[in-house]
Each structure stands twice: as structure tokens, then as C-alpha cells.
Amino acid sequence: MNPEKLREKEMKVAYVLNMPNAANYKVGEMILPQLEEDRHGVEVVGIFFFDDNCLMLQKGNPKGERLAKIAAEKNILLMMCDQCAIQRGVATGEAGNAKVAGVVDNVHVGCFPDLYTALSGNMPDQVISL
């Protein structure tokens, strides 16, 4: 599809980061710079972090700080898997009732039902697993 057509349509996407290094490399080195330069080509409505990908969102992580800033500007939901975040020390509590801890601003924690609820007002056209 022609990139100009994508911009006209304003396709909405959500990313699910479930592969190792997806946050650091695919988001941090590719998607984040495109978002910052307003050349990603689609509207990103959410990014869901699994496993070690949650660690990118630790307070003080330069890529996480940049992502939090652009997410606030562009209304992008940042959410970590609650169990993954608890295991890695970036959330406290227990699955189903976790709270973020030591992460950049505007990060949420939860499970798929929480993700669906959070995105319900701004549904993506596509969900992309990275």
C-alpha cells in the first residue's frame, strides 16, 4: 500500500512486544525515532510490554523516558503485563491487582482484559506482535 494512502486513512495500530529485545531494538531504535520525527505513517494507540521488554520502561532508561514523552504527546497507551512486571521488579502487588513501581510516567500495568478496556475508546485497526 502507498504510504500516502496510509496517512490519509490514519490507520491505528497497537504493538504487542513479546519477542526478546523488541522494546530496546524494534521500538527503541526504529519505531521511537519515527514517532519523534512524525514519520511512522500510522497512528500508534498502544504498546503492550511482555517479559524483559518491561525493563525499557524503568525510570532513567533513556529510551523509556523518550517513549514516555512521545506517548504523552500522541496519546499512546503504554502498558506492561502485570505478572512480567512483578517478576522484574517494575510493579508491586499481585497479578490482577498490581501497581507500577520505578517506571517512567504514564505507564499502566495489567493483563489482556485491562488492555482491551484501556484501548476500547481508541481501538486499533491492527495489532502487531513484535
XYZ file of C-alpha atoms in Angstrom:
130
model
C 0.000 0.000 0.000
C 1.130 3.511 -0.790
C 2.393 5.317 2.389
C 0.398 8.419 1.398
C -2.785 6.338 1.415
C -1.952 5.134 4.948
C -1.675 8.727 6.152
C -4.985 9.625 4.551
C -6.714 6.696 6.242
C -4.981 7.224 9.615
C -4.707 3.516 10.342
C -4.429 2.835 14.064
C -2.051 0.158 15.328
C -1.164 -1.363 18.674
C 2.092 -3.210 19.273
C 2.485 -6.269 21.494
C 6.143 -6.726 22.427
C 6.661 -10.399 23.131
C 9.964 -11.216 21.436
C 13.311 -10.703 23.185
C 14.779 -7.241 22.590
C 11.634 -5.984 20.846
C 11.400 -2.930 23.104
C 15.060 -1.966 23.026
C 15.726 -2.583 19.353
C 12.478 -2.589 17.362
C 10.765 0.150 19.349
C 13.801 1.999 20.692
C 15.870 2.060 17.502
C 13.197 2.029 14.780
C 9.684 2.986 15.867
C 10.551 5.599 18.521
C 12.675 7.770 16.201
C 9.937 7.585 13.564
C 7.341 8.707 16.124
C 9.578 11.544 17.291
C 10.086 12.684 13.690
C 6.375 12.232 12.898
C 7.118 9.811 10.053
C 5.844 6.463 11.369
C 2.992 6.513 8.862
C 0.220 5.280 11.162
C -1.251 6.278 14.496
C 0.079 4.149 17.361
C -2.621 3.798 20.029
C -0.898 1.373 22.386
C 2.182 -0.662 23.195
C 1.928 -3.715 25.469
C 5.177 -4.972 27.040
C 5.902 -8.607 27.951
C 8.893 -10.247 29.654
C 12.189 -8.297 29.741
C 10.706 -5.729 27.363
C 9.139 -4.202 30.515
C 12.606 -3.115 31.644
C 12.766 -0.449 28.931
C 10.181 1.452 30.966
C 12.346 1.740 34.095
C 12.785 5.293 35.293
C 16.081 6.621 33.982
C 16.197 4.424 30.881
C 16.855 6.962 28.083
C 14.703 5.159 25.504
C 11.932 4.632 28.045
C 11.996 8.311 29.025
C 11.792 9.357 25.359
C 8.975 6.885 24.732
C 7.017 8.162 27.737
C 7.353 11.723 26.460
C 6.166 10.931 22.924
C 3.412 8.664 24.286
C 2.045 11.537 26.357
C 2.157 13.866 23.350
C 0.479 11.375 20.991
C -1.919 9.710 23.461
C -0.245 6.284 23.213
C -1.124 3.754 25.908
C 1.947 2.143 27.500
C 1.063 -0.996 29.442
C 3.120 -3.813 30.955
C 1.975 -7.374 31.606
C 1.328 -7.425 35.351
C 2.995 -10.781 36.022
C 6.022 -9.911 33.867
C 6.390 -6.535 35.572
C 6.109 -8.002 39.085
C 8.745 -10.645 38.293
C 11.130 -7.920 37.086
C 10.549 -5.516 39.972
C 8.816 -2.779 37.968
C 5.455 -3.444 39.617
C 4.356 -4.482 43.075
C 1.407 -6.465 44.368
C -0.029 -9.485 42.668
C -1.472 -10.369 39.304
C -4.824 -8.678 38.852
C -4.000 -6.002 41.412
C -0.509 -4.742 40.590
C 0.845 -1.194 40.794
C 3.733 0.202 38.742
C 6.990 0.871 40.606
C 10.071 2.746 39.440
C 8.955 3.297 35.862
C 8.634 6.303 33.574
C 5.470 8.410 33.683
C 2.089 7.294 32.357
C 2.753 3.546 32.362
C -0.027 1.142 33.260
C 0.136 -2.466 34.359
C -2.414 -5.203 33.759
C -3.469 -8.240 31.795
C -5.239 -8.599 28.453
C -8.696 -7.707 29.837
C -7.173 -4.459 31.169
C -5.561 -3.798 27.799
C -8.868 -4.300 25.989
C -10.611 -1.919 28.381
C -7.862 0.699 28.095
C -7.951 0.597 24.286
C -11.750 0.431 23.997
C -12.057 4.177 23.487
C -9.364 4.234 20.812
C -9.434 0.835 19.120
C -6.608 -0.154 16.774
C -7.267 -1.349 13.236
C -4.315 -3.740 13.513
C -2.449 -5.396 16.368
C 1.158 -6.147 15.512
C 3.247 -8.595 17.501
C 6.954 -7.818 17.661
